[in-house]
XYZ file of C-alpha atoms in Angstrom:
780
model
C -36.848 -43.200 35.230
C -34.454 -41.007 33.583
C -34.622 -42.475 30.333
C -38.482 -41.512 30.435
C -37.588 -37.750 31.654
C -34.375 -37.681 28.577
C -37.960 -38.123 25.777
C -39.792 -36.175 27.793
C -36.397 -33.684 27.419
C -36.135 -34.338 23.973
C -39.270 -33.913 22.999
C -39.694 -30.125 24.161
C -36.477 -29.742 22.018
C -37.739 -30.848 19.209
C -40.760 -28.484 19.497
C -38.926 -25.586 20.071
C -36.308 -27.000 17.202
C -35.319 -23.325 15.230
C -35.108 -22.081 19.158
C -32.684 -23.988 20.694
C -30.939 -24.146 17.753
C -29.847 -20.965 17.433
C -30.141 -21.164 21.312
C -27.365 -24.081 21.272
C -25.164 -22.557 18.329
C -25.532 -19.476 20.289
C -23.796 -20.831 23.502
C -21.413 -23.120 21.563
C -19.922 -19.880 19.984
C -20.715 -17.873 23.809
C -18.241 -19.983 24.856
C -15.125 -21.276 22.539
C -14.520 -17.851 22.311
C -14.683 -17.444 25.540
C -11.973 -20.486 26.678
C -9.677 -19.444 23.298
C -9.917 -15.453 24.182
C -10.298 -15.251 28.413
C -7.960 -18.956 28.560
C -4.942 -16.830 25.987
C -5.135 -13.915 28.773
C -4.332 -15.951 31.225
C -1.738 -17.597 30.052
C -0.057 -14.368 28.572
C -0.508 -13.171 32.255
C 1.066 -15.767 34.501
C 4.339 -16.317 33.292
C 6.326 -18.533 35.981
C 3.692 -18.575 38.281
C 4.644 -23.122 38.723
C 7.753 -21.665 40.681
C 7.532 -22.614 44.683
C 8.395 -19.492 45.886
C 6.875 -17.638 43.090
C 5.238 -15.460 45.549
C 8.143 -14.728 47.249
C 11.002 -13.468 43.739
C 11.153 -11.185 41.677
C 13.503 -9.882 38.867
C 14.861 -6.120 39.364
C 14.743 -4.585 35.934
C 16.111 -2.125 34.256
C 15.377 1.662 31.736
C 17.351 4.544 29.977
C 18.952 1.424 28.419
C 17.235 0.819 24.956
C 15.478 2.125 23.216
C 12.213 1.328 21.107
C 11.934 1.602 17.851
C 8.965 4.830 18.524
C 12.604 6.304 20.740
C 11.110 5.964 24.810
C 13.323 3.103 26.914
C 13.023 0.003 27.269
C 13.140 -2.222 30.163
C 15.184 -4.583 30.394
C 15.089 -7.392 32.170
C 19.039 -6.906 33.616
C 20.268 -5.099 36.531
C 23.842 -4.110 36.800
C 26.687 -6.436 38.780
C 27.168 -2.453 41.007
C 23.596 -2.082 41.363
C 23.338 -5.113 42.338
C 25.719 -5.330 45.533
C 24.242 -2.012 46.496
C 20.524 -3.318 46.526
C 21.971 -7.020 48.568
C 23.914 -4.611 50.911
C 20.456 -1.850 51.616
C 17.664 -4.600 51.346
C 18.074 -5.950 54.021
C 14.814 -7.658 53.259
C 16.097 -10.363 50.634
C 16.420 -13.193 51.416
C 18.038 -15.133 48.210
C 18.908 -13.527 45.330
C 20.822 -14.952 41.676
C 21.948 -14.079 38.301
C 21.213 -15.728 35.553
C 22.673 -14.549 31.692
C 22.653 -17.282 28.402
C 25.317 -20.083 27.131
C 26.205 -22.431 24.472
C 27.084 -25.285 23.887
C 28.477 -27.035 20.944
C 27.286 -30.397 19.826
C 29.390 -32.769 17.760
C 28.717 -36.144 16.755
C 30.789 -37.707 13.798
C 29.646 -34.853 11.310
C 26.530 -33.886 12.712
C 27.949 -29.701 15.198
C 24.741 -28.082 16.713
C 24.906 -25.266 18.399
C 23.159 -24.750 21.783
C 21.275 -23.069 23.625
C 21.059 -22.995 27.728
C 21.935 -20.882 30.811
C 24.046 -20.118 33.351
C 23.504 -20.272 36.807
C 24.449 -20.214 41.000
C 23.493 -21.898 43.310
C 20.309 -20.570 44.593
C 18.987 -20.844 41.523
C 18.062 -24.681 42.907
C 16.640 -23.632 45.767
C 15.061 -19.563 44.148
C 13.463 -21.586 40.810
C 11.614 -24.514 39.869
C 14.468 -27.179 39.353
C 12.734 -31.664 39.098
C 16.047 -33.961 39.759
C 15.029 -36.709 37.094
C 18.564 -37.747 37.427
C 21.900 -37.179 40.162
C 21.774 -33.926 41.661
C 23.486 -30.120 41.720
C 24.157 -30.180 45.382
C 27.685 -32.665 45.212
C 29.776 -31.043 42.308
C 31.377 -27.909 41.653
C 30.225 -24.427 40.779
C 33.022 -24.102 38.510
C 31.450 -23.530 35.257
C 33.239 -27.561 34.136
C 29.545 -29.257 35.032
C 26.288 -28.256 33.556
C 22.598 -29.965 34.799
C 20.348 -31.349 30.993
C 16.278 -30.486 30.557
C 15.270 -34.207 29.881
C 14.556 -32.953 26.463
C 18.119 -32.574 25.986
C 19.072 -36.103 27.253
C 16.828 -37.477 25.463
C 16.747 -36.237 21.905
C 21.225 -36.012 21.732
C 22.159 -38.840 24.626
C 19.197 -41.059 23.610
C 18.216 -40.946 27.299
C 18.064 -39.567 30.368
C 19.896 -41.328 33.058
C 23.890 -39.424 32.044
C 24.555 -38.616 35.125
C 29.074 -38.685 35.018
C 29.049 -38.530 31.692
C 30.815 -35.568 29.052
C 28.944 -33.836 26.768
C 29.596 -34.450 23.695
C 32.064 -32.098 21.415
C 32.121 -29.855 24.808
C 34.382 -31.243 27.608
C 31.679 -30.575 30.506
C 30.490 -32.862 32.933
C 26.967 -33.635 33.024
C 25.425 -33.062 36.855
C 22.266 -34.464 35.996
C 18.539 -34.059 33.981
C 15.838 -31.978 35.335
C 12.313 -32.174 33.595
C 11.434 -29.437 32.193
C 9.801 -26.614 31.620
C 6.542 -25.717 31.093
C 5.287 -24.060 28.548
C 4.584 -21.042 29.888
C 7.728 -19.198 30.676
C 10.572 -16.865 30.284
C 12.963 -18.336 31.068
C 15.215 -20.753 27.836
C 17.378 -23.270 27.837
C 18.606 -27.155 27.211
C 20.936 -26.757 29.954
C 21.822 -24.892 32.868
C 26.056 -24.581 33.204
C 26.743 -24.619 36.748
C 28.895 -21.716 37.545
C 29.431 -19.927 41.127
C 29.146 -16.077 39.647
C 27.890 -14.402 36.095
C 29.857 -12.214 35.050
C 29.962 -10.253 31.275
C 31.329 -7.852 29.017
C 27.888 -5.775 29.409
C 28.715 -6.252 33.012
C 25.179 -7.355 33.740
C 22.942 -9.626 33.953
C 19.188 -10.722 34.828
C 18.977 -10.964 38.388
C 16.634 -12.765 40.939
C 15.420 -11.707 44.114
C 13.445 -13.420 46.745
C 12.234 -11.309 49.844
C 11.577 -12.477 53.206
C 7.550 -13.509 53.564
C 7.015 -10.527 55.832
C 9.457 -7.785 54.081
C 6.894 -5.418 52.772
C 6.631 -5.075 49.272
C 5.687 -1.782 48.631
C 8.686 -0.408 51.028
C 11.631 -3.013 49.048
C 9.930 -1.467 45.193
C 10.559 2.258 47.094
C 14.191 1.806 47.647
C 14.326 0.320 44.349
C 12.239 3.063 42.348
C 14.388 5.802 44.422
C 18.290 4.341 43.486
C 20.255 6.856 41.363
C 22.470 4.171 39.630
C 26.288 4.088 40.582
C 27.395 1.588 37.646
C 30.889 2.147 36.244
C 30.234 1.115 32.369
C 32.992 0.877 30.317
C 32.591 3.796 28.928
C 32.921 5.869 31.847
C 31.527 9.278 30.866
C 28.138 7.845 29.842
C 24.731 9.626 31.285
C 23.243 6.975 33.603
C 20.081 8.288 34.021
C 18.831 4.717 34.641
C 15.418 3.498 37.294
C 14.504 1.144 38.240
C 11.742 -1.533 38.911
C 10.528 -4.322 40.990
C 8.558 -7.064 39.258
C 7.207 -10.289 39.456
C 7.662 -13.244 37.721
C 4.284 -12.693 35.290
C 5.414 -8.895 35.101
C 8.423 -8.854 33.458
C 7.432 -11.160 31.115
C 4.643 -8.429 30.236
C 7.218 -5.582 30.663
C 10.595 -6.664 29.448
C 9.395 -7.532 25.687
C 8.424 -4.349 23.444
C 7.718 -6.766 20.675
C 5.021 -8.283 22.395
C 3.188 -5.309 22.828
C 0.643 -5.496 19.579
C -0.164 -9.611 20.832
C -1.212 -8.215 24.300
C -3.451 -5.719 23.032
C -4.669 -8.489 20.238
C -4.528 -10.832 23.363
C -7.405 -7.462 26.017
C -9.571 -7.031 23.309
C -10.179 -10.311 22.079
C -11.113 -11.691 25.762
C -13.235 -8.722 26.173
C -15.149 -10.164 23.185
C -14.896 -13.923 23.917
C -16.293 -12.588 27.981
C -18.964 -10.887 25.895
C -20.644 -13.282 23.640
C -20.700 -15.658 25.921
C -22.556 -12.809 28.003
C -24.665 -12.186 25.237
C -25.581 -15.830 24.267
C -26.665 -16.836 28.459
C -28.478 -14.025 27.667
C -30.638 -14.962 24.986
C -30.292 -19.057 26.108
C -32.530 -18.107 29.374
C -35.123 -14.884 27.589
C -35.836 -18.410 25.312
C -35.656 -20.058 28.342
C -37.995 -18.213 30.308
C -40.893 -17.819 27.203
C -41.304 -21.782 27.212
C -41.739 -21.826 31.108
C -44.736 -19.462 30.762
C -46.047 -21.146 27.784
C -45.320 -24.521 29.854
C -47.606 -22.959 33.022
C -50.495 -25.267 31.988
C -47.789 -28.149 32.514
C -46.701 -27.366 36.119
C -50.090 -27.237 37.137
C -50.450 -30.806 35.890
C -48.210 -32.091 37.381
C -49.117 -30.212 40.429
C -52.437 -31.456 39.480
C -50.883 -35.203 40.569
C -48.666 -34.565 43.229
C -45.727 -32.898 42.697
C -43.883 -31.460 44.888
C -42.531 -27.332 44.663
C -39.017 -29.346 44.997
C -39.438 -31.328 42.414
C -40.733 -29.093 39.676
C -38.086 -26.867 40.662
C -35.033 -29.241 39.734
C -36.897 -30.214 37.247
C -37.129 -26.793 35.250
C -33.116 -25.744 35.861
C -32.259 -29.347 34.415
C -34.694 -27.864 31.084
C -32.681 -24.874 31.768
C -29.042 -26.278 31.570
C -29.375 -29.088 28.942
C -28.701 -27.081 25.970
C -26.171 -24.962 28.010
C -24.508 -29.167 28.515
C -24.754 -29.939 25.269
C -23.126 -25.990 24.048
C -20.051 -27.475 26.085
C -19.994 -30.564 24.157
C -20.011 -28.837 21.300
C -17.536 -26.280 22.392
C -15.197 -28.611 23.681
C -15.344 -30.580 19.791
C -15.263 -27.142 17.933
C -12.196 -25.965 20.442
C -10.665 -29.539 19.496
C -10.990 -28.722 16.120
C -9.665 -25.685 16.448
C -6.164 -26.361 18.115
C -3.559 -26.448 15.746
C -4.481 -23.415 13.911
C -5.140 -21.455 17.788
C -1.699 -23.224 19.079
C 0.213 -21.349 15.615
C -1.761 -18.200 16.012
C -1.260 -18.070 20.320
C 2.667 -18.698 19.563
C 5.696 -17.282 20.630
C 8.251 -17.395 18.882
C 11.102 -16.015 20.654
C 14.493 -14.049 18.479
C 17.709 -13.438 19.593
C 20.204 -15.931 20.417
C 16.508 -17.999 22.020
C 14.891 -17.773 18.238
C 14.482 -21.904 17.938
C 12.174 -21.300 21.734
C 8.610 -21.391 20.872
C 6.315 -20.967 23.674
C 2.732 -22.501 22.386
C -0.608 -23.389 25.141
C -1.323 -26.696 26.098
C -4.719 -28.274 25.040
C -4.971 -30.234 28.248
C -3.563 -27.104 30.020
C -6.550 -25.238 28.257
C -9.200 -27.557 29.422
C -7.796 -27.013 33.389
C -8.976 -24.378 33.856
C -11.571 -23.812 31.588
C -13.216 -26.509 33.419
C -12.680 -24.112 36.400
C -13.944 -20.617 34.713
C -17.078 -22.231 33.055
C -18.153 -24.395 35.872
C -17.860 -21.586 38.742
C -20.384 -19.062 35.199
C -22.637 -22.459 35.160
C -23.300 -22.480 38.986
C -23.254 -18.143 38.984
C -26.002 -18.679 36.309
C -28.532 -21.657 37.355
C -28.406 -19.944 40.510
C -29.586 -17.236 38.539
C -32.026 -19.812 36.764
C -33.542 -20.677 40.112
C -34.429 -17.261 40.948
C -36.792 -17.112 37.916
C -38.544 -20.244 38.359
C -38.736 -19.727 41.948
C -41.121 -17.537 41.077
C -43.196 -18.811 38.390
C -43.284 -21.791 40.774
C -45.288 -19.581 43.662
C -47.577 -17.979 40.635
C -49.723 -17.893 37.941
C -49.408 -16.813 35.378
C -46.145 -15.374 36.491
C -44.654 -12.394 34.487
C -40.734 -11.259 33.315
C -40.287 -8.373 35.213
C -40.332 -5.789 33.502
C -36.988 -4.257 35.185
C -35.180 -7.138 34.422
C -36.763 -6.872 30.425
C -35.415 -3.554 30.195
C -32.101 -4.544 31.470
C -31.841 -7.093 29.433
C -33.009 -5.359 25.658
C -30.886 -2.722 26.934
C -27.692 -5.517 27.518
C -28.062 -6.753 23.745
C -28.126 -3.622 22.604
C -25.393 -2.378 23.509
C -23.370 -6.253 22.651
C -24.680 -6.259 19.895
C -24.174 -2.102 18.984
C -19.723 -2.513 20.801
C -19.737 -5.879 18.430
C -20.837 -4.330 15.252
C -18.696 -0.609 15.782
C -14.941 -2.507 16.705
C -15.348 -5.212 14.094
C -16.289 -2.258 12.077
C -12.274 -0.240 12.806
C -10.924 -3.373 13.131
C -11.376 -4.007 8.751
C -10.702 -0.402 8.635
C -7.545 -0.119 9.830
C -6.878 -3.931 8.259
C -7.610 -2.677 5.644
C -5.392 0.236 5.625
C -2.689 -1.423 6.329
C -3.341 -3.076 3.203
C -4.164 -1.074 0.950
C -1.518 1.940 1.842
C 1.679 3.036 -0.629
C 4.124 1.392 0.762
C 6.857 3.595 -1.067
C 8.496 -0.582 -1.474
C 7.973 -3.080 -4.435
C 8.149 -5.961 -2.201
C 5.907 -8.138 -5.412
C 6.970 -11.324 -7.550
C 11.016 -10.616 -4.894
C 11.800 -13.588 -3.865
C 14.526 -13.398 -0.547
C 17.910 -15.036 -0.140
C 18.991 -15.418 3.209
C 22.604 -16.077 3.210
C 23.940 -16.374 6.425
C 25.729 -14.436 8.903
C 29.979 -14.570 9.027
C 29.197 -16.747 5.560
C 31.982 -17.743 3.379
C 29.868 -16.747 -0.206
C 32.171 -15.070 -4.045
C 29.297 -12.366 -3.728
C 30.516 -10.667 -7.876
C 30.007 -15.534 -8.779
C 27.117 -15.295 -6.951
C 25.722 -13.304 -8.769
C 26.753 -14.183 -11.413
C 25.613 -17.101 -11.262
C 22.184 -16.118 -9.936
C 22.007 -14.155 -13.196
C 22.610 -16.561 -15.533
C 18.785 -18.688 -14.892
C 16.628 -16.992 -18.185
C 13.985 -16.934 -15.565
C 15.876 -14.629 -12.790
C 15.735 -10.832 -14.031
C 17.113 -8.883 -11.760
C 20.022 -9.132 -8.035
C 20.542 -7.411 -6.303
C 22.959 -7.837 -2.455
C 22.538 -6.330 0.728
C 24.064 -6.723 4.353
C 20.349 -6.063 6.242
C 17.329 -7.401 5.387
C 15.009 -5.128 3.155
C 11.613 -6.025 5.154
C 11.481 -7.070 9.479
C 8.810 -8.051 11.519
C 10.526 -5.692 14.339
C 10.193 -1.306 14.310
C 13.668 -1.311 15.295
C 15.308 -2.665 12.032
C 17.423 -4.212 14.605
C 19.384 -5.776 12.077
C 20.801 -2.710 10.619
C 24.225 -2.056 12.151
C 25.187 1.429 14.739
C 27.542 3.925 13.363
C 28.286 7.668 13.266
C 27.988 10.585 11.588
C 29.740 13.618 12.311
C 27.995 16.717 10.396
C 29.449 19.773 10.707
C 31.669 19.005 13.503
C 28.794 17.436 15.588
C 29.238 13.965 16.251
C 25.167 11.597 15.948
C 25.823 8.237 17.137
C 23.408 5.071 16.619
C 22.761 5.716 13.006
C 21.764 2.730 11.815
C 23.515 2.194 8.714
C 22.773 -0.089 5.601
C 25.307 -1.669 2.909
C 23.764 -2.028 -0.465
C 24.516 -2.536 -4.176
C 24.045 0.365 -7.116
C 21.051 -0.471 -7.740
C 19.242 -1.327 -5.120
C 16.615 1.719 -5.105
C 16.158 0.820 -9.261
C 14.759 -2.708 -8.117
C 12.609 -2.156 -5.052
C 11.046 0.442 -7.113
C 11.583 2.794 -3.695
C 11.861 6.598 -5.067
C 13.956 10.238 -4.348
C 12.359 13.419 -2.490
C 16.088 15.362 -2.739
C 18.804 14.825 -4.845
C 20.541 11.506 -6.113
C 20.880 8.090 -5.475
C 24.373 6.804 -4.742
C 26.996 7.727 -7.838
C 29.707 6.631 -5.933
C 31.648 4.971 -2.503
C 32.174 8.047 -1.162
C 28.440 9.374 -0.971
C 24.895 7.898 0.980
C 21.364 8.047 0.990
C 19.340 8.964 4.013
C 15.395 8.507 4.099
C 13.664 10.738 5.166
C 13.051 9.701 9.029
C 17.234 10.563 9.818
C 16.812 14.029 8.140
C 13.948 14.651 10.739
C 16.435 13.967 13.478
C 19.545 15.600 12.448
C 16.598 18.310 11.454
C 15.923 21.336 9.606
C 19.363 22.026 7.842
C 20.177 22.044 4.240
C 21.368 18.130 4.213
C 21.913 16.974 0.070
C 25.635 18.112 -0.819
C 26.704 18.309 3.038
C 29.654 17.221 3.780
C 29.454 14.674 6.738
C 32.579 11.562 7.679
C 31.563 7.996 8.818
C 33.382 5.266 10.389
C 34.744 3.643 6.715
C 33.720 6.048 4.677
C 35.857 9.246 6.105
C 35.412 11.867 3.198
C 31.596 11.359 1.840
C 28.474 13.696 1.028
C 24.198 13.758 1.416
C 23.898 13.248 -1.861
C 20.459 12.400 -2.092
C 17.119 11.985 0.180
C 15.255 8.996 -0.238
C 11.427 9.055 -0.075
C 10.643 6.738 3.781
C 9.348 3.138 3.172
C 7.440 0.840 4.916
C 9.905 -1.610 5.986
C 7.893 -3.260 8.586
C 4.280 -3.596 10.254
C 2.090 -0.453 10.478
C 2.851 -0.011 13.732
C 6.150 0.789 13.927
C 7.601 3.927 13.276
C 10.237 4.480 10.719
C 13.517 5.403 11.569
C 16.318 7.146 10.729
C 18.106 5.070 7.977
C 21.541 5.118 6.030
C 22.773 3.516 2.642
C 25.992 2.967 1.070
C 27.802 1.454 -1.186
C 31.040 -1.096 0.254
C 34.195 0.394 -0.337
C 37.701 -0.638 -1.008
C 38.731 -0.954 2.476
C 35.013 -2.238 3.841
C 35.097 -5.828 4.731
C 31.766 -6.067 2.946
C 30.043 -10.189 3.878
C 26.115 -9.203 2.181
C 23.538 -11.421 4.442
C 20.751 -11.729 2.460
C 20.302 -11.743 -0.882
C 17.368 -9.941 -3.513
C 16.394 -12.375 -6.212
C 13.428 -10.565 -8.811
C 11.185 -13.129 -11.357
C 8.028 -13.462 -13.124
C 5.305 -14.896 -11.103
C 5.205 -18.572 -14.121
C 8.815 -18.227 -12.660
C 9.453 -18.386 -9.098
C 9.613 -22.323 -9.154
C 12.091 -22.592 -12.102
C 14.051 -19.790 -10.566
C 14.409 -21.072 -7.256
C 15.801 -24.600 -7.988
C 18.307 -22.689 -9.322
C 19.124 -20.700 -6.459
C 19.083 -23.447 -4.813
C 21.549 -25.545 -6.672
C 23.650 -22.069 -7.161
C 24.361 -21.898 -2.771
C 24.698 -25.308 -2.819
C 27.214 -25.470 -3.805
C 29.022 -22.686 -1.145
C 28.685 -21.731 2.392
C 26.005 -20.113 2.964
C 26.079 -20.635 7.333
C 23.765 -22.495 9.201
C 20.455 -21.818 7.013
C 17.298 -24.271 7.553
C 16.557 -24.489 3.753
C 12.595 -23.329 5.267
C 14.097 -19.527 5.900
C 16.183 -19.129 3.261
C 14.074 -18.501 0.520
C 11.235 -16.026 1.927
C 8.757 -14.536 -0.674
C 9.197 -10.905 0.615
C 5.395 -10.754 -0.524
C 4.250 -13.300 1.524
C 6.876 -12.407 4.593
C 5.200 -8.667 4.452
C 1.863 -10.913 4.454
C 3.525 -13.091 7.529
C 3.794 -10.122 9.599
C 0.631 -8.745 9.509
C -1.049 -12.604 9.946
C -2.258 -11.050 13.821
C -4.297 -8.107 12.246
C -5.998 -10.913 9.588
C -6.062 -12.968 12.379
C -8.190 -10.993 14.953
C -9.357 -9.326 11.902
C -10.830 -12.536 10.911
C -12.212 -13.625 14.677
C -13.552 -10.719 15.664
C -15.798 -10.589 12.162
C -17.015 -14.211 12.508
C -17.623 -13.334 16.186
C -19.359 -9.586 15.733
C -21.525 -11.596 13.116
C -22.895 -14.565 15.406
C -23.149 -12.427 18.454
C -24.979 -9.813 16.607
C -27.624 -12.688 15.288
C -27.857 -14.254 18.749
C -28.849 -9.539 20.054
C -30.537 -10.560 17.537
C -33.041 -13.073 18.190
C -32.745 -12.083 21.518
C -34.239 -8.707 20.788
C -37.305 -10.640 18.931
C -37.581 -12.615 21.810
C -37.749 -10.373 24.320
C -40.216 -7.715 22.073
C -42.276 -11.097 21.395
C -42.560 -11.426 25.484
C -43.234 -8.117 26.357
C -46.208 -8.384 23.714
C -47.224 -11.392 24.230
C -48.227 -10.315 27.980
C -49.727 -6.980 26.367
C -51.437 -8.548 23.989
C -55.327 -7.294 26.058
C -53.484 -4.019 26.261
C -53.284 -4.086 22.082
C -56.682 -5.297 21.809
C -58.876 -2.762 24.089
C -56.406 0.226 22.178
C -58.250 -1.637 19.052
C -61.538 -1.053 20.064
C -61.245 1.784 21.183
C -60.373 3.716 17.552
C -55.661 3.490 17.487
C -54.773 2.924 13.791
C -51.465 -0.061 13.892
C -48.935 3.551 13.357
C -50.077 4.141 16.984
C -49.452 0.827 18.439
C -46.476 -0.032 16.250
C -44.841 4.194 17.588
C -46.458 3.333 21.552
C -43.949 0.194 21.234
C -41.716 1.064 19.572
C -40.373 4.619 21.082
C -40.227 2.068 24.670
C -37.008 0.482 22.942
C -35.818 3.733 21.301
C -35.290 5.334 24.418
C -33.099 1.141 24.878
C -31.988 1.855 21.889
C -30.137 5.131 22.189
C -28.686 4.345 26.240
C -27.360 1.187 24.943
C -25.227 2.747 22.132
C -23.878 5.291 24.290
C -22.344 3.662 26.012
C -21.754 1.253 23.102
C -20.010 3.689 20.855
C -18.081 4.889 23.586
C -16.138 2.161 25.247
C -15.628 0.296 21.308
C -14.789 4.028 20.641
C -12.185 4.866 23.974
C -11.456 1.022 23.350
C -10.299 1.970 19.465
C -8.691 4.604 19.767
C -6.623 3.345 22.658
C -5.711 0.337 20.292
C -4.838 2.339 17.233
C -1.657 3.854 19.844
C -0.577 1.143 19.337
C -0.216 2.332 15.854
C 2.341 4.714 14.011
C 0.415 4.914 11.651
C -3.448 3.982 10.912
C -7.047 4.783 9.951
C -9.485 7.581 11.081
C -13.112 6.460 13.319
C -15.457 8.154 11.567
C -18.621 9.754 12.101
C -20.406 7.491 9.342
C -19.432 3.775 11.667
C -22.379 6.033 14.945
C -24.719 6.466 11.889
C -24.239 2.724 10.519
C -24.166 1.370 14.340
C -26.992 3.153 15.698
C -29.465 3.183 12.502
C -28.331 -1.023 12.249
C -29.221 -1.136 15.533
C -32.865 0.297 14.915
C -33.619 -1.672 12.584
C -33.968 -4.781 14.730
C -35.879 -2.686 16.846
C -38.225 -1.964 14.298
C -37.906 -5.237 12.225
C -39.101 -7.294 15.599
C -41.839 -5.066 16.455
C -43.448 -4.445 13.601
C -43.168 -8.270 13.158
C -45.274 -8.528 16.387
C -47.556 -6.054 16.852
C -48.830 -7.409 13.249
C -49.457 -10.605 14.454
C -51.035 -9.505 17.793
C -52.973 -6.583 15.428
C -53.834 -9.360 13.001
C -55.819 -10.903 16.375
C -59.540 -9.807 16.933
C -59.902 -9.027 20.223
C -62.784 -10.675 21.725
C -60.358 -13.600 21.554
C -57.198 -11.855 22.726
C -59.258 -10.198 25.328
C -59.912 -13.887 26.579
C -55.520 -14.193 27.092
C -55.140 -15.694 30.085
C-alpha cells in the first residue's frame, strides 16, 4: 500500500515537474541559507554556555584602559586586583570567584623545542568551570605553580598518552596533576594546560576575573553596584587618571563585547542570519502557493476518493503528505549540499586568535551544526504543517475552495518585500566591495613580497639585504620594524613612543623604523615638505598632523625617545594599511640612529611576476643560513596583494554569498508572484469573460489587474527599501571609508519589481483573454 502511494505521489511530482523542481530547489536554498546563517549566529552568541553553572557565572570587564583604532575605549575582560577586592568585600551576592591569566611552557625533547600556551588558574576554577578529568585530579596537589593539568589534546601530542599523572613535563620542572577533556570549539578559554596557582599576579596588576553569584541574587542590583563603582586601583603610574567603568557580563557577552577585532565579523553574521531566515520564508511561501494551486486542480480527484468512501481524516493526511514530500526532498538535498561545502564554510567562519594565543582557531563542528539544525528545522516544519493543515481542511470542507483574497494579497506583499529587500542589499554590498577594491589606497603593493624575519632574530641586516640583491630576479629590497599592512586597524605592531613639540608632550605616538628607500619602494607620495634624508628627521602622515593640531609642522623641531634633537621634514599622504573598516591612525616614520638597537622584523622584495618563484627560491636559500626565529614557512613569505585580498576576504565572500542567495531568492520570489497571479486570474476567468462580452479591451483588463498589484508593489517596496536602507546605513557605519547609497538604487529595485509583476500579469491575462467567453463562463 505504501509503495503504491509513493508511486502516486511520484506521478504527481512528475506531472508538475518544472514547478516542483523550482519549488524543491528554492526550498533547498532556503533551508541551507537558514541553517548556515542561523547556526553561525547561534554559535557566536553561545560561547562558553556549556559550563555547568554558566547561568550564574559572570566576568567583570573594564572600559577605559585600551583604545580601538577609532579612538573609542574598548572593553577588556580584565579587572585590577584592588577593584576586585573591593567588589568581593561589598557585593555579598558573590558566592565564588577566581582569577586567570595566560601562562606558557617550553616543551623540549631532543632537538625539538616548542612554546605552549595555557592559563594560570586558582582553585575555584575547577568548581566554577567545565573540567572533566580523564586521569588524575586537582584535589591532592598544592596550588604552588609547580603542578599543571594538561588537556587531552596536549597529552596525546607531547606525551603520546593520557595516563601521565605524576610525570614531569618534558623541558619544565613541573609535575602533571591530571588530564582533562578538551573544551568545545565555542569557548574563549584558550589553553593547552592549566597551571595551578594559589593567587594570580602580574606586572599590570590585572587579570581576568570571574564570579559566581548565588542562586537568589538579583542580577540587576549586582550590575548596578559594579557599574557605579569608582576605581581604587593603585597602578604603576601613581598620577594616572583612571576614568574606568565596569560591566558585569555573562560568559557569552564577554565574547561579543571584548573582541573589537570581531566587530565586522558580528556585522556579517547578523546580515547573513537575516538573509537566511528571509530566504527560508520566501521558499516556504512559494511552496505553499504551488501546493494550493495544485490542490485546487485536484478537487475532482478528492471528490472521487470521497465517493469511494474515503474519510476526511484520510484525505487530510494524504494531502498533508503531498505538502511535506517536497520539503523532505529539499531537506535531504540541503544536508548533502551543506556537507559538500562545509570545509569552505568552516574556513570562512573560523576565528583565528591573535597575540599570545594566535595559534588557536575556533571552528564550527559539523555534527553540532546538524544537531542544532534538526531542532530548528523540526519546529519550523511543525508550524508550517499546522498552517498547511488549516488550508487543506478548508479545501476539503468546501468544493471549489478558493484561497482567500486577504491571504493572496498577504503572500504577494511578502514576496515583493523579500525580493526587493534582497535585491537592494545585494546591490549595496557589491557597491561597497567595488569601492574597497578600486579606491586608491595611496600605496603600491603590486609585485611586492613580504618576508617575516621573526621577532628577536639575530640577522645581520646589511648582509641580508646585500645577499637578496645579488639575485638578478629581485629588483629592490627594503626593511622595516613593522609590517606595512596589518589586518587590525590600530596598527598594533608599531611601537609606541613619546614626542615633545613646543614643550608639550604627546604620548602613544605610533612609530615606524624604516630605510631611506621606503617611500619610493612603495610609491607613497608626500603632501608637503621632503622625505627623510638623515637620522635627525622624521616624517608623519596626515592622520598624525590632525592629532597634533593645526600648526605648521614642516621644519618644526621636536624631541623623541632615541632622537633627542630632530625636526619634521615633511608630511606624507595617508595610505590604507588595512581594510576600509578602520580609520587610518597617526604614524611617524624615522631612520635608525647610531644609538638605536635596530631589529628589523620584515623584509620586502620587489620582483616581476614571472620572476617571483625564482626570487623566493633565492630568498629561502639566503634565510636558511640565518637564525630567523620561529616563523612557519607558510607565514614567512606573503605576497602583499594576496595579503590585502585575504584581509578583504570577508567582504568579498559576503558579497558573493549574498549575491547568489539574492539571485536564487529573486527567482523564487518571481515564480511565487507568477503562481499567485496565476491563481487569482484562474479564479476570475468568469469576470474576465464578462468584461470582454461588455466590450472591455485587453489593455483595460490588464490595467484593472495590474493596479491591484501595483499598490502591493509600492507598499512592499516602501517597507523593504526602508529596512534595507536602515540596515545598510548601520552596516556602513562599521566602515571608516565607504560608498554612498545612491538614489538610483531605489529606482532600479522598484522598477525591477514592477517589471516582474507586469510581465506575470501580461502573461496570464493574455492566456485568459484568448479563451472564448462562452467556454470561460462554463469554468467551475
